[in-house]
Coordinates of C-alpha atoms in Angstrom, one line a residue:
M1 CA 103.1 83.1 101.4
P2 CA 101.8 84.6 104.7
P3 CA 98.1 84.4 105.7
L4 CA 95.4 86.9 105.2
R5 CA 94.3 88.6 108.4
D6 CA 92.0 86.5 110.5
A7 CA 89.2 88.8 111.5
R8 CA 88.1 86.5 114.5
T9 CA 91.5 86.5 116.2
S10 CA 92.7 90.0 115.2
K11 CA 93.7 92.5 117.9
R12 CA 94.6 96.1 116.8
I13 CA 97.9 97.1 118.4
A14 CA 98.6 100.4 116.6
K15 CA 96.5 103.1 114.9
P16 CA 97.8 105.0 111.8
Q17 CA 100.8 107.3 112.3
V18 CA 101.3 109.7 109.4
W19 CA 104.5 111.7 109.9
E20 CA 103.4 114.8 108.2
D21 CA 100.1 114.9 110.0
E22 CA 102.1 114.8 113.3
G23 CA 104.3 117.7 112.5
I24 CA 107.3 116.1 110.8
P25 CA 108.6 118.5 108.2
K26 CA 107.5 117.6 104.6
A27 CA 111.2 118.0 103.5
Y28 CA 112.4 115.4 106.0
S29 CA 114.4 112.7 104.2
G30 CA 115.6 110.3 106.8
A31 CA 114.3 107.2 108.4
R32 CA 112.3 107.0 111.7
T33 CA 111.7 104.2 114.1
H34 CA 108.2 103.5 115.4
E35 CA 108.0 101.7 118.7
I36 CA 104.8 99.8 119.5
Q37 CA 104.1 98.2 122.9
F38 CA 101.5 95.5 123.1
S39 CA 100.5 92.5 125.3
A40 CA 99.8 88.9 124.0
Q41 CA 98.2 85.8 125.4
L42 CA 99.8 82.8 123.7
R43 CA 98.3 79.4 123.0
P44 CA 100.3 76.2 122.3
D45 CA 100.6 75.0 118.7
R46 CA 99.5 78.3 117.2
R47 CA 101.3 80.6 114.9
Y48 CA 101.4 84.4 115.4
W49 CA 101.4 87.2 112.8
L50 CA 101.5 90.9 112.5
H51 CA 99.4 92.5 109.7
F52 CA 100.2 96.0 108.5
G53 CA 97.5 97.8 106.5
G54 CA 100.1 100.1 104.8
V55 CA 103.5 101.5 105.4
S56 CA 105.3 104.2 103.3
Y57 CA 107.7 103.1 101.9
E58 CA 110.4 100.7 103.4
A59 CA 109.6 98.9 106.6
I60 CA 112.2 96.9 108.6
G61 CA 110.8 95.2 111.7
H62 CA 112.1 93.8 115.0
L63 CA 110.0 92.2 117.7
N64 CA 111.7 92.0 121.1
G65 CA 115.0 92.6 119.3
I66 CA 114.5 89.7 116.9
P67 CA 114.3 90.5 113.1
V68 CA 110.8 89.7 111.8
G69 CA 110.5 91.2 108.3
T70 CA 111.2 93.8 105.6
H71 CA 108.7 95.2 103.1
H72 CA 108.9 97.7 100.2
G73 CA 105.7 99.4 98.9
I74 CA 103.2 102.1 99.9
W75 CA 99.9 100.7 98.6
D76 CA 99.6 97.0 99.7
A77 CA 99.0 95.4 103.0
F78 CA 101.5 92.8 104.3
T79 CA 102.0 90.2 107.0
W80 CA 105.1 89.1 109.0
E81 CA 105.2 85.9 111.1
V82 CA 106.4 86.5 114.6
T83 CA 105.9 83.1 116.2
D84 CA 109.5 82.7 117.2
A85 CA 109.8 86.3 118.5
I86 CA 106.6 86.9 120.4
R87 CA 106.4 86.5 124.2
K88 CA 103.5 86.0 126.6
G89 CA 102.7 89.3 128.2
R90 CA 104.5 92.5 127.2
N91 CA 106.1 92.8 123.8
K92 CA 108.0 95.6 122.0
L93 CA 107.8 96.0 118.2
T94 CA 110.1 98.4 116.5
V95 CA 109.6 99.3 112.8
Q96 CA 112.2 101.4 111.0
V97 CA 110.5 103.3 108.2
E98 CA 111.8 105.3 105.3
R99 CA 109.4 107.0 103.0
N100 CA 109.6 107.7 99.3
G101 CA 111.1 111.0 98.2
T102 CA 114.5 110.3 99.9
P103 CA 117.9 109.8 98.2
R104 CA 117.4 106.0 98.6
F105 CA 113.9 106.0 97.2
P106 CA 113.4 108.9 94.8
V107 CA 109.7 109.5 93.9
P108 CA 110.1 108.5 90.2
E109 CA 111.9 105.3 91.1
V110 CA 109.2 103.7 93.2
L111 CA 105.4 103.5 92.9
S112 CA 104.7 106.9 94.4
G113 CA 101.5 107.9 92.4
F114 CA 100.6 111.5 91.9
L115 CA 100.3 112.7 95.5
P116 CA 104.0 113.9 95.8
Y117 CA 103.3 116.3 92.9
V118 CA 100.0 117.8 94.2
S119 CA 100.8 117.6 97.9
C120 CA 103.9 115.8 99.3
P121 CA 105.3 112.3 99.9
F122 CA 103.9 110.9 103.1
G123 CA 105.7 108.6 105.5
G124 CA 104.9 106.3 108.4
I125 CA 102.7 103.4 109.3
W126 CA 99.7 105.0 107.7
K127 CA 97.2 102.2 108.3
P128 CA 96.5 100.1 111.4
V129 CA 98.6 97.2 112.7
W130 CA 97.0 94.0 113.8
L131 CA 98.1 90.9 115.7
F132 CA 96.4 87.6 114.9
E133 CA 96.9 83.9 115.2
T134 CA 96.4 80.8 113.0
G135 CA 96.9 77.1 113.3
Q136 CA 99.3 75.2 111.0
T137 CA 97.3 75.8 107.8
W138 CA 96.1 79.1 106.4
F139 CA 94.7 81.0 103.4
S140 CA 97.3 83.1 101.7
D141 CA 95.0 84.4 98.9
V142 CA 91.2 84.4 98.5
W143 CA 89.1 85.8 95.6
A144 CA 85.4 85.5 96.0
H145 CA 83.4 86.8 93.0
G146 CA 80.3 86.1 91.0
D147 CA 78.7 86.8 87.6
A148 CA 75.3 88.4 86.8
D149 CA 73.6 85.0 86.4
G150 CA 74.2 84.1 90.0
N151 CA 77.2 81.8 89.5
F152 CA 79.6 82.0 92.5
T153 CA 83.4 81.4 92.1
L154 CA 86.0 81.0 94.9
S155 CA 89.7 80.9 94.1
A156 CA 92.0 80.4 97.1
E157 CA 95.6 79.5 97.9
M158 CA 96.5 77.7 101.1
E159 CA 99.8 77.1 102.9
G160 CA 100.9 74.7 105.6
E161 CA 99.7 71.3 106.5
L162 CA 97.2 69.4 104.3
P163 CA 94.7 67.8 104.0
A164 CA 92.3 70.2 105.4
T165 CA 88.6 71.0 105.3
V166 CA 87.2 74.3 104.1
D167 CA 83.8 75.4 105.4
L168 CA 82.3 77.9 103.0
K169 CA 79.3 80.0 103.7
V170 CA 77.8 82.9 101.7
Y171 CA 75.5 85.4 103.3
D172 CA 73.4 88.3 101.8
E173 CA 73.3 91.7 103.4
Q174 CA 70.4 90.7 105.6
E175 CA 72.7 88.0 107.0
R176 CA 70.6 85.2 105.4
L177 CA 72.7 82.1 104.6
V178 CA 72.3 81.7 100.8
Y179 CA 75.0 79.0 100.2
H180 CA 76.9 76.5 102.3
T181 CA 79.2 73.7 101.5
A182 CA 82.3 71.9 102.9
I183 CA 85.2 71.2 100.7
H184 CA 87.9 68.6 101.3
A185 CA 91.3 70.2 100.3
E186 CA 94.2 68.0 99.4
S187 CA 95.9 70.6 97.2
H188 CA 97.2 74.1 98.0
S189 CA 95.1 75.6 95.3
L190 CA 91.3 75.6 95.5
H191 CA 88.8 76.5 92.8
H192 CA 85.1 76.1 93.5
T193 CA 82.1 77.2 91.4
A194 CA 78.4 76.9 92.2
P195 CA 75.1 78.6 91.3
V196 CA 73.6 80.6 94.2
E197 CA 69.9 80.7 93.9
G198 CA 68.5 84.2 94.1
G199 CA 71.9 85.9 93.8
Q200 CA 71.1 89.5 92.8
A201 CA 73.5 91.4 90.5
W202 CA 75.5 94.4 91.7
T203 CA 74.8 97.6 89.8
P204 CA 75.2 101.3 90.7
H205 CA 71.4 101.5 91.0
S206 CA 71.1 98.3 93.1
P207 CA 74.5 97.6 94.7
H208 CA 73.8 94.1 96.2
R209 CA 76.7 92.7 98.2
Y210 CA 77.4 89.3 99.6
R211 CA 79.7 88.1 102.4
C212 CA 81.8 85.0 101.9
V213 CA 83.0 83.4 105.1
L214 CA 85.7 80.7 105.0
E215 CA 86.8 78.5 107.9
L216 CA 89.8 76.2 107.5
F217 CA 89.9 73.1 109.7
S218 CA 93.1 71.1 110.2
A219 CA 93.7 68.2 112.5
G220 CA 90.2 68.6 113.9
E221 CA 90.4 72.3 114.9
R222 CA 89.8 75.6 113.3
S223 CA 93.1 76.8 111.9
H224 CA 92.2 80.0 110.0
S225 CA 89.1 82.1 109.1
V226 CA 88.7 84.7 106.5
E227 CA 85.7 86.8 105.3
Q228 CA 85.4 88.8 102.1
W229 CA 82.6 90.9 100.6
F230 CA 81.9 90.5 96.9
G231 CA 79.2 91.0 94.3
F232 CA 77.5 89.2 91.4
R233 CA 78.3 91.2 88.3
S234 CA 79.5 90.8 84.7
V235 CA 81.5 93.3 82.6
Q236 CA 81.6 92.8 78.9
V237 CA 82.3 94.7 75.7
D238 CA 80.1 95.0 72.6
G239 CA 81.9 97.0 70.0
T240 CA 82.3 100.5 71.5
T241 CA 79.8 99.9 74.3
I242 CA 80.6 98.7 77.9
L243 CA 78.0 96.2 79.2
L244 CA 77.4 95.8 82.9
N245 CA 75.3 92.7 83.5
G246 CA 74.3 92.7 79.8
E247 CA 73.1 96.3 79.9
P248 CA 74.9 99.4 78.4
F249 CA 77.0 101.2 81.0
Y250 CA 78.1 104.7 80.2
P251 CA 80.7 105.9 82.7
R252 CA 80.3 109.5 83.9
G253 CA 83.0 110.0 86.4
L254 CA 85.1 112.3 88.6
L255 CA 88.8 112.1 88.8
H256 CA 90.3 111.8 92.4
W257 CA 94.0 112.1 93.2
G258 CA 93.5 110.9 96.8
W259 CA 94.3 114.4 98.1
Y260 CA 92.8 115.6 101.4
A261 CA 93.2 118.9 103.2
D262 CA 93.3 117.4 106.7
T263 CA 95.7 114.5 106.1
C264 CA 98.7 113.9 103.8
A265 CA 97.8 110.2 103.4
P266 CA 94.9 109.1 101.2
N267 CA 93.1 107.5 104.1
P268 CA 90.1 109.7 105.0
H269 CA 87.8 109.3 107.9
R270 CA 84.8 107.1 106.9
K271 CA 82.4 110.1 107.2
V272 CA 84.5 112.2 104.8
A273 CA 84.7 109.4 102.3
K274 CA 81.0 108.7 102.5
D275 CA 80.1 112.4 102.1
E276 CA 82.2 112.8 99.0
L277 CA 80.8 109.7 97.4
R278 CA 77.3 110.9 98.1
A279 CA 78.1 114.3 96.7
L280 CA 79.4 112.6 93.5
Q281 CA 76.2 110.7 93.1
Q282 CA 74.0 113.8 93.8
C283 CA 75.8 115.6 91.0
G284 CA 74.8 112.9 88.5
F285 CA 78.1 110.9 88.3
N286 CA 78.2 107.1 88.5
L287 CA 82.0 106.5 88.6
L288 CA 85.1 107.6 90.5
K289 CA 88.5 107.4 88.8
A290 CA 91.1 106.7 91.5
C291 CA 94.0 108.4 89.6
L292 CA 97.4 107.0 90.5
W293 CA 96.6 105.8 94.0
V294 CA 94.9 102.8 95.7
P295 CA 92.0 103.6 97.9
S296 CA 91.8 101.8 101.2
E297 CA 89.8 98.6 101.7
E298 CA 87.3 100.7 103.7
Y299 CA 86.9 103.3 100.9
L300 CA 86.4 100.6 98.2
A301 CA 83.9 98.9 100.5
L302 CA 81.9 102.1 100.6
C303 CA 82.0 102.3 96.8
D304 CA 80.6 98.8 96.7
Q305 CA 77.9 99.6 99.2
M306 CA 76.8 102.9 97.7
G307 CA 77.0 101.8 94.1
V308 CA 79.9 104.0 92.9
A309 CA 81.7 102.3 90.0
V310 CA 85.5 102.6 90.2
W311 CA 88.2 103.1 87.6
L312 CA 91.3 102.0 89.4
E313 CA 94.5 103.5 88.0
L314 CA 97.6 101.9 89.5
P315 CA 100.3 104.4 90.7
L316 CA 102.8 104.7 87.9
W317 CA 103.5 108.3 86.8
L318 CA 106.6 109.9 85.3
P319 CA 108.7 106.8 86.2
R320 CA 112.5 106.7 85.9
M321 CA 113.2 103.1 86.7
N322 CA 116.1 100.6 86.1
P323 CA 115.3 96.9 85.3
E324 CA 115.3 96.0 89.0
Q325 CA 112.8 98.7 89.9
I326 CA 110.6 97.6 87.0
R327 CA 110.6 94.1 88.3
Q328 CA 109.6 95.5 91.7
T329 CA 106.7 97.3 90.1
A330 CA 105.4 94.0 88.8
V331 CA 105.7 92.5 92.3
E332 CA 103.8 95.3 93.9
Y333 CA 101.1 95.4 91.2
A334 CA 100.4 91.7 91.7
R335 CA 100.1 92.2 95.5
I336 CA 97.8 95.2 95.1
V337 CA 95.5 93.6 92.5
R338 CA 95.1 90.4 94.5
Q339 CA 94.0 92.5 97.5
V340 CA 91.4 94.6 95.8
R341 CA 90.0 92.5 92.9
H342 CA 87.1 91.2 94.9
H343 CA 85.4 94.6 94.9
P344 CA 82.5 94.5 92.4
S345 CA 82.7 98.3 92.0
I346 CA 86.0 98.1 90.2
V347 CA 85.1 97.9 86.5
I348 CA 88.0 99.6 84.7
W349 CA 91.8 99.2 85.2
T350 CA 94.7 101.3 84.0
L351 CA 98.4 100.6 84.7
G352 CA 99.6 104.2 84.8
C353 CA 99.0 107.6 83.4
E354 CA 100.5 109.7 80.6
L355 CA 103.6 107.4 80.3
S356 CA 106.4 108.3 77.9
A357 CA 109.0 106.1 76.4
R358 CA 110.9 106.3 79.7
F359 CA 108.9 103.2 80.8
P360 CA 109.6 100.4 78.3
N361 CA 106.6 99.2 76.2
E362 CA 107.6 95.6 76.7
A363 CA 107.3 96.1 80.5
L364 CA 103.9 97.7 80.0
G365 CA 102.8 94.6 78.0
D366 CA 104.0 92.4 80.8
L367 CA 102.0 94.4 83.4
Y368 CA 98.9 94.4 81.1
R369 CA 99.0 90.6 80.8
L370 CA 99.5 90.3 84.6
V371 CA 96.5 92.4 85.5
K372 CA 94.4 90.6 82.8
E373 CA 95.3 87.2 84.2
L374 CA 94.6 88.2 87.9
T375 CA 91.3 89.9 87.2
G376 CA 89.8 88.5 84.0
S377 CA 88.7 92.0 83.2
P378 CA 87.8 93.0 79.6
L379 CA 88.7 96.6 80.4
V380 CA 92.4 97.0 81.1
R381 CA 94.7 99.6 79.5
D382 CA 98.4 100.1 79.8
N383 CA 98.7 103.9 79.5
S384 CA 95.8 106.3 80.4
G385 CA 96.1 109.3 78.2
G386 CA 97.7 107.5 75.3
G387 CA 101.3 107.0 74.4
E388 CA 101.1 109.0 71.2
C389 CA 100.0 112.0 73.2
Y390 CA 103.0 111.8 75.6
G391 CA 105.9 110.5 73.7
G392 CA 105.2 106.8 74.6
A393 CA 104.7 103.8 72.4
V394 CA 102.0 103.9 69.7
Q395 CA 101.8 100.1 70.0
E396 CA 99.3 99.9 72.9
H397 CA 98.3 97.1 75.2
A398 CA 94.7 98.2 75.7
D399 CA 91.1 97.1 75.7
F400 CA 89.6 100.6 75.3
A401 CA 90.6 104.0 74.0
D402 CA 91.6 106.7 76.5
Y403 CA 93.2 110.0 75.4
H404 CA 93.8 113.1 77.4
L405 CA 93.3 115.8 74.8
Y406 CA 93.9 118.9 76.9
G407 CA 92.8 122.1 75.2
D408 CA 90.2 124.8 75.1
P409 CA 86.6 123.6 74.5
H410 CA 86.2 125.1 71.1
F411 CA 89.1 122.9 69.9
A412 CA 87.6 119.7 71.4
R413 CA 85.6 118.5 68.4
H414 CA 88.4 119.0 65.9
T415 CA 90.9 117.3 68.3
F416 CA 88.8 114.3 68.9
R417 CA 88.1 113.9 65.2
S418 CA 91.8 113.8 64.5
F419 CA 92.0 110.7 66.6
L420 CA 88.7 109.1 65.6
D421 CA 89.2 109.4 61.9
T422 CA 92.4 107.3 61.9
P423 CA 92.3 103.5 61.5
R424 CA 91.8 102.1 64.9
P425 CA 90.3 99.0 66.4
T426 CA 86.6 99.2 67.5
V427 CA 86.8 99.5 71.3
P428 CA 84.9 101.4 74.0

């Protein structure tokens, strides 16, 4: 697996390019080629990589005429190795992009989310592109997290030459070092737990965050470095009550489709994102439901920092998929979840919304087990809205009840009672 982006050696070589924001007609259904010129200073015995924050939907890359990678997916970041294609001095990267909503990638056959229905499909390299370098050993996955009692856990996957040494530091938001250790790694999988004295729990009222800094040393030199913000927090269930750090947590949320008036991509300017989250809190809400889209790393970091809990709903809506496309859904879900699961603000997960029998119940069960395994969350649900409301399976894969009972307010009590009075497991 390719490495995570190395913040120390990263150089941004392209800013976001959203087609529809640049005047490309919303009805355009072909591919376009992006050309990016950049310069590079190369060092011997180093490997070089291009990191894409997000491309919609298919990306096919060539560097100086040499093929370097292909990727399918809107919502996850990805990395291509370019060691054999990069040159000292000037380089030319070309990326052929085809968005969803074309005859090759119809909206219902890929993970499009809800934006095509309330706005339009969006195309292009919609997040920045970075160039970075590593040595011969690197981290391909990192998950830093902690519980409310101050116990820190690091799970990491490494690729390349071993043995290696991992230098692990944890800092609080005042940049005080609160934990430090060195770990000798002889296996490609690393799992480390330790108590962190004074570790303060993350809550919406007190959103304490911590920064995990990892440096990987191989053959006596630093080969790769990664940093990740996380929080100490525990989510549990007691009957019908959600517990956050052992205390009852009652979600009061707003639903957000990722739609913005000034951009067709769900990647708002930081000030716009901060203002809308502050307005949410001022209105008395404590949660945002990201409905059928995946907010950017920067947006989720703001939720962590400001104390806005997140219900993350993965982008499966009105799907019409064959078995191969269903398998691709699982691949993309695994990549998305691995990239965002470190955010302490994410407390609830759903796999899709208002799904009918067009998406097989067995496949939903597989996705449910995948997300449970990757997150350890006690609050995962297959089908937001409920299968029995939308022609889906009554047999649910769910840790909580969630029904979209649309109707006039004076029918609400009767409608809810019709669900609550039937035999159901005791869940939030």
